[in-house]
Amino acid sequence: LVLAATGTAALSLAACGTSTIDAAKGEQEISKAVRVQAGVPVKEVVCPENVKIEKGGKYVCTVTAKDGTTGKVSVVQKDDEGNVSFDAPFIHMDEAEASIITQIEEQVPNAKGVEVDCPDIVVGEKGGTFECDGTAGSEKFTVRATQTDGQGRFRFTTKQS
């Protein structure tokens, strides 16, 4: 059972002396939250420049992980002073990998040295799928997972490569 990491933070992103959001500050805060809450090794975050500060205003930033996978972060302006909250609905993939390994080891008692490598960013969405590469000793296999609820829970099957 792996729950999606929903990074929600309230912070001020007003650029000094302007009426626009400080994109660089937003990118930095989103990067930190996604790293800490979802365990994603973040390569970069890109947010739009020159976003006017306005209560209820919305925009989207793109997070790119070190493995090249990407995900979208929705940002909502809470007021007209640059305070925002954001939602990064990414599954904590380190936990997903550990869960897959544990289940394989429990179901295949003679499985030795099981390792699984999944994408760094997977968006939590019911019915969403992802694939991971795995090894057990000299045997290679593929894990195919389907999310059951959009909250990070999933079922998986394995197939020898």
XYZ file of N, CA and C in Angstrom, residues 58-160:
309
model
N -4.683 30.739 -11.344
C -4.109 29.397 -11.401
C -3.058 29.326 -12.505
N -2.062 28.487 -12.278
C -1.082 28.197 -13.313
C -0.473 26.829 -13.036
N 0.269 26.325 -14.006
C 0.834 24.981 -13.908
C 2.341 25.048 -14.103
N 3.058 24.320 -13.251
C 4.505 24.190 -13.375
C 4.811 22.746 -13.763
N 5.946 22.537 -14.415
C 6.352 21.191 -14.819
C 7.596 20.785 -14.041
N 7.505 19.606 -13.424
C 8.637 19.042 -12.693
C 9.270 17.975 -13.574
N 10.588 18.020 -13.726
C 11.325 16.988 -14.445
C 12.260 16.308 -13.453
N 12.177 14.972 -13.403
C 13.037 14.193 -12.508
C 14.352 13.885 -13.216
N 15.308 13.395 -12.456
C 16.625 13.085 -13.012
C 16.569 12.023 -14.099
N 15.539 11.135 -14.070
C 15.429 10.112 -15.114
C 14.681 10.615 -16.349
N 14.274 11.901 -16.348
C 13.597 12.483 -17.503
C 12.085 12.424 -17.451
N 11.502 11.703 -16.484
C 10.046 11.678 -16.375
C 9.569 13.042 -15.889
N 8.337 13.394 -16.254
C 7.801 14.703 -15.888
C 6.425 14.575 -15.256
N 6.045 15.616 -14.539
C 4.720 15.694 -13.939
C 4.327 17.148 -13.789
N 3.042 17.378 -13.730
C 2.503 18.739 -13.622
C 2.119 19.038 -12.176
N 2.383 20.273 -11.774
C 2.019 20.759 -10.450
C 1.056 21.916 -10.631
N -0.127 21.804 -10.044
C -1.135 22.865 -10.136
C -0.938 23.851 -8.992
N -0.873 25.136 -9.344
C -0.664 26.198 -8.357
C -1.901 27.090 -8.353
N -2.389 27.416 -7.138
C -3.556 28.279 -6.989
C -3.166 29.445 -6.088
N -3.492 30.656 -6.522
C -3.223 31.847 -5.724
C -4.330 32.013 -4.678
N -3.909 32.068 -3.422
C -4.860 32.127 -2.310
C -5.407 33.537 -2.071
N -4.659 34.547 -2.486
C -5.073 35.930 -2.246
C -4.413 36.836 -3.282
N -4.520 38.135 -3.074
C -3.908 39.078 -4.018
C -2.565 39.605 -3.507
N -1.902 38.806 -2.638
C -0.608 39.191 -2.082
C 0.501 38.204 -2.463
N 0.206 37.268 -3.362
C 1.225 36.329 -3.814
C 1.300 35.042 -3.027
N 0.363 34.809 -2.103
C 0.341 33.561 -1.354
C -0.327 32.482 -2.205
N 0.317 31.332 -2.281
C -0.168 30.257 -3.144
C -0.198 28.926 -2.398
N -0.923 27.988 -2.972
C -0.841 26.589 -2.551
C -0.647 25.790 -3.818
N -0.049 24.613 -3.684
C 0.137 23.798 -4.874
C -0.070 22.336 -4.563
N -0.395 21.593 -5.617
C -0.702 20.175 -5.494
C 0.169 19.404 -6.476
N 0.975 18.494 -5.943
C 1.847 17.637 -6.755
C 1.458 16.194 -6.455
N 0.487 15.659 -7.181
C -0.069 14.343 -6.838
C 0.774 13.169 -7.350
N 2.017 13.105 -6.888
C 2.933 12.069 -7.350
C 3.000 10.929 -6.344
N 3.087 9.715 -6.860
C 3.263 8.549 -6.003
C 4.698 8.534 -5.492
N 4.862 8.193 -4.234
C 6.210 8.074 -3.645
C 6.795 6.760 -4.179
N 7.615 6.867 -5.236
C 8.076 5.670 -5.953
C 9.102 4.843 -5.188
N 9.855 5.438 -4.269
C 10.748 4.622 -3.438
C 9.920 3.638 -2.607
N 8.800 4.125 -2.080
C 7.906 3.261 -1.306
C 7.246 2.225 -2.203
N 6.888 2.616 -3.424
C 6.287 1.674 -4.366
C 7.266 0.548 -4.686
N 8.523 0.912 -4.953
C 9.543 -0.098 -5.254
C 9.721 -1.055 -4.079
N 9.780 -0.516 -2.875
C 9.952 -1.358 -1.679
C 8.761 -2.300 -1.508
N 7.561 -1.804 -1.772
C 6.353 -2.624 -1.660
C 6.367 -3.766 -2.682
N 6.744 -3.457 -3.903
C 6.817 -4.480 -4.952
C 7.838 -5.552 -4.573
N 9.011 -5.131 -4.111
C 10.059 -6.081 -3.729
C 9.577 -6.990 -2.603
N 8.961 -6.403 -1.579
C 8.455 -7.187 -0.446
C 7.432 -8.221 -0.906
N 6.495 -7.799 -1.757
C 5.459 -8.726 -2.218
C 6.052 -9.848 -3.066
N 7.025 -9.540 -3.919
C 7.662 -10.584 -4.731
C 8.388 -11.565 -3.818
N 9.125 -11.060 -2.844
C 9.862 -11.937 -1.928
C 8.931 -12.813 -1.100
N 7.746 -12.281 -0.738
C 6.766 -13.063 0.022
C 6.123 -14.143 -0.838
N 5.882 -13.852 -2.102
C 5.188 -14.789 -2.981
C 6.117 -15.779 -3.662
N 7.383 -15.435 -3.777
C 8.369 -16.313 -4.414
C 9.505 -16.512 -3.404
N 9.335 -17.497 -2.494
C 10.275 -17.664 -1.396
C 11.743 -17.831 -1.816
N 11.999 -18.401 -2.977
C 13.389 -18.593 -3.402
C 13.935 -17.424 -4.226
N 13.176 -16.336 -4.323
C 13.659 -15.154 -5.043
C 14.784 -14.526 -4.220
N 15.911 -14.349 -4.846
C 17.093 -13.805 -4.153
C 17.522 -12.495 -4.806
N 17.895 -11.531 -3.977
C 18.423 -10.271 -4.498
C 17.475 -9.534 -5.411
N 16.199 -9.441 -5.035
C 15.209 -8.764 -5.879
C 15.465 -7.259 -5.863
N 15.545 -6.679 -7.049
C 15.680 -5.236 -7.211
C 14.659 -4.767 -8.230
N 14.101 -3.583 -7.990
C 13.105 -3.013 -8.894
C 13.446 -1.544 -9.127
N 13.383 -1.114 -10.381
C 13.656 0.272 -10.748
C 12.451 0.824 -11.497
N 11.755 1.761 -10.856
C 10.548 2.362 -11.433
C 10.846 3.797 -11.864
N 9.962 4.400 -12.668
C 10.131 5.806 -13.043
C 10.150 6.675 -11.787
N 10.863 7.793 -11.848
C 10.931 8.695 -10.699
C 9.601 9.405 -10.449
N 8.906 9.787 -11.519
C 7.633 10.491 -11.366
C 6.518 9.659 -11.984
N 5.518 9.364 -11.145
C 4.278 8.743 -11.603
C 3.158 9.534 -10.937
N 2.246 10.057 -11.748
C 1.116 10.824 -11.237
C 0.064 9.850 -10.722
N -0.432 10.104 -9.518
C -1.475 9.257 -8.943
C -2.806 9.509 -9.627
N -3.300 8.504 -10.353
C -4.619 8.619 -10.999
C -5.215 7.229 -11.163
N -6.473 7.096 -10.764
C -7.151 5.810 -10.852
C -7.068 5.288 -12.284
N -6.627 4.048 -12.426
C -6.500 3.428 -13.742
C -5.175 3.715 -14.423
N -4.393 4.644 -13.873
C -3.083 4.970 -14.432
C -2.147 3.772 -14.326
N -1.236 3.669 -15.259
C -0.308 2.537 -15.258
C 1.135 3.021 -15.241
N 2.013 2.133 -14.812
C 3.439 2.378 -14.906
C 4.160 1.041 -14.978
N 5.363 1.070 -15.529
C 6.182 -0.131 -15.656
C 7.516 0.076 -14.977
N 8.019 -0.996 -14.393
C 9.316 -0.978 -13.720
C 10.135 -2.148 -14.240
N 11.440 -1.992 -14.223
C 12.352 -3.079 -14.569
C 12.789 -3.752 -13.283
N 12.903 -5.067 -13.331
C 13.310 -5.783 -12.134
C 14.315 -6.878 -12.434
N 15.057 -7.238 -11.388
C 15.968 -8.378 -11.466
C 15.854 -9.171 -10.177
N 16.081 -10.456 -10.307
C 16.173 -11.362 -9.160
C 17.314 -12.303 -9.509
N 18.468 -12.053 -8.923
C 19.656 -12.799 -9.321
C 19.985 -12.456 -10.765
N 20.070 -13.473 -11.619
C 20.370 -13.221 -13.037
C 19.107 -13.108 -13.890
N 17.949 -13.300 -13.268
C 16.674 -13.221 -13.994
C 16.203 -11.771 -14.095
N 15.738 -11.398 -15.304
C 15.180 -10.058 -15.502
C 13.679 -10.176 -15.706
N 12.950 -9.175 -15.217
C 11.500 -9.175 -15.385
C 10.991 -7.740 -15.472
N 9.757 -7.614 -15.960
C 9.083 -6.327 -16.047
C 7.895 -6.348 -15.099
N 7.728 -5.268 -14.362
C 6.572 -5.104 -13.484
C 5.608 -4.167 -14.199
N 4.361 -4.606 -14.341
C 3.312 -3.752 -14.920
C 2.297 -3.485 -13.814
N 2.151 -2.215 -13.456
C 1.273 -1.842 -12.352
C 0.116 -0.987 -12.846
N -1.045 -1.208 -12.236
C -2.233 -0.410 -12.519
C -2.720 0.178 -11.203
N -2.902 1.482 -11.190
C -3.372 2.153 -9.980
C -4.852 1.844 -9.761
N -5.188 1.536 -8.512
C -6.562 1.139 -8.212
C -7.427 2.278 -7.696
N -6.795 3.370 -7.224
C -7.615 4.406 -6.591
C -7.149 5.847 -6.781
N -6.034 6.078 -7.413
C -5.547 7.439 -7.567
C -4.882 7.987 -6.322
N -4.808 7.192 -5.266
C -4.158 7.604 -4.026
C -2.843 6.861 -3.820
N -2.371 6.201 -4.867
C -1.093 5.504 -4.791
C -1.197 4.007 -4.616
N -2.378 3.490 -4.425
C -2.535 2.042 -4.316
C -2.531 1.452 -5.721
N -1.940 0.275 -5.844
C -1.861 -0.330 -7.170
C -1.770 -1.844 -7.061
N -2.079 -2.490 -8.180
C -1.888 -3.929 -8.340
C -0.829 -4.087 -9.409
N -0.107 -5.220 -9.350
C 0.912 -5.401 -10.363
C 1.046 -6.858 -10.760
N 1.575 -7.043 -11.954
C 1.942 -8.369 -12.436
C 3.401 -8.303 -12.878
N 4.019 -9.449 -12.941
C 5.391 -9.492 -13.437
C 5.454 -10.415 -14.650
N 6.398 -10.129 -15.519
C 6.610 -10.959 -16.704
C 8.106 -11.018 -16.942
N 8.608 -12.240 -17.114
C 10.033 -12.383 -17.383
C 10.401 -11.729 -18.690
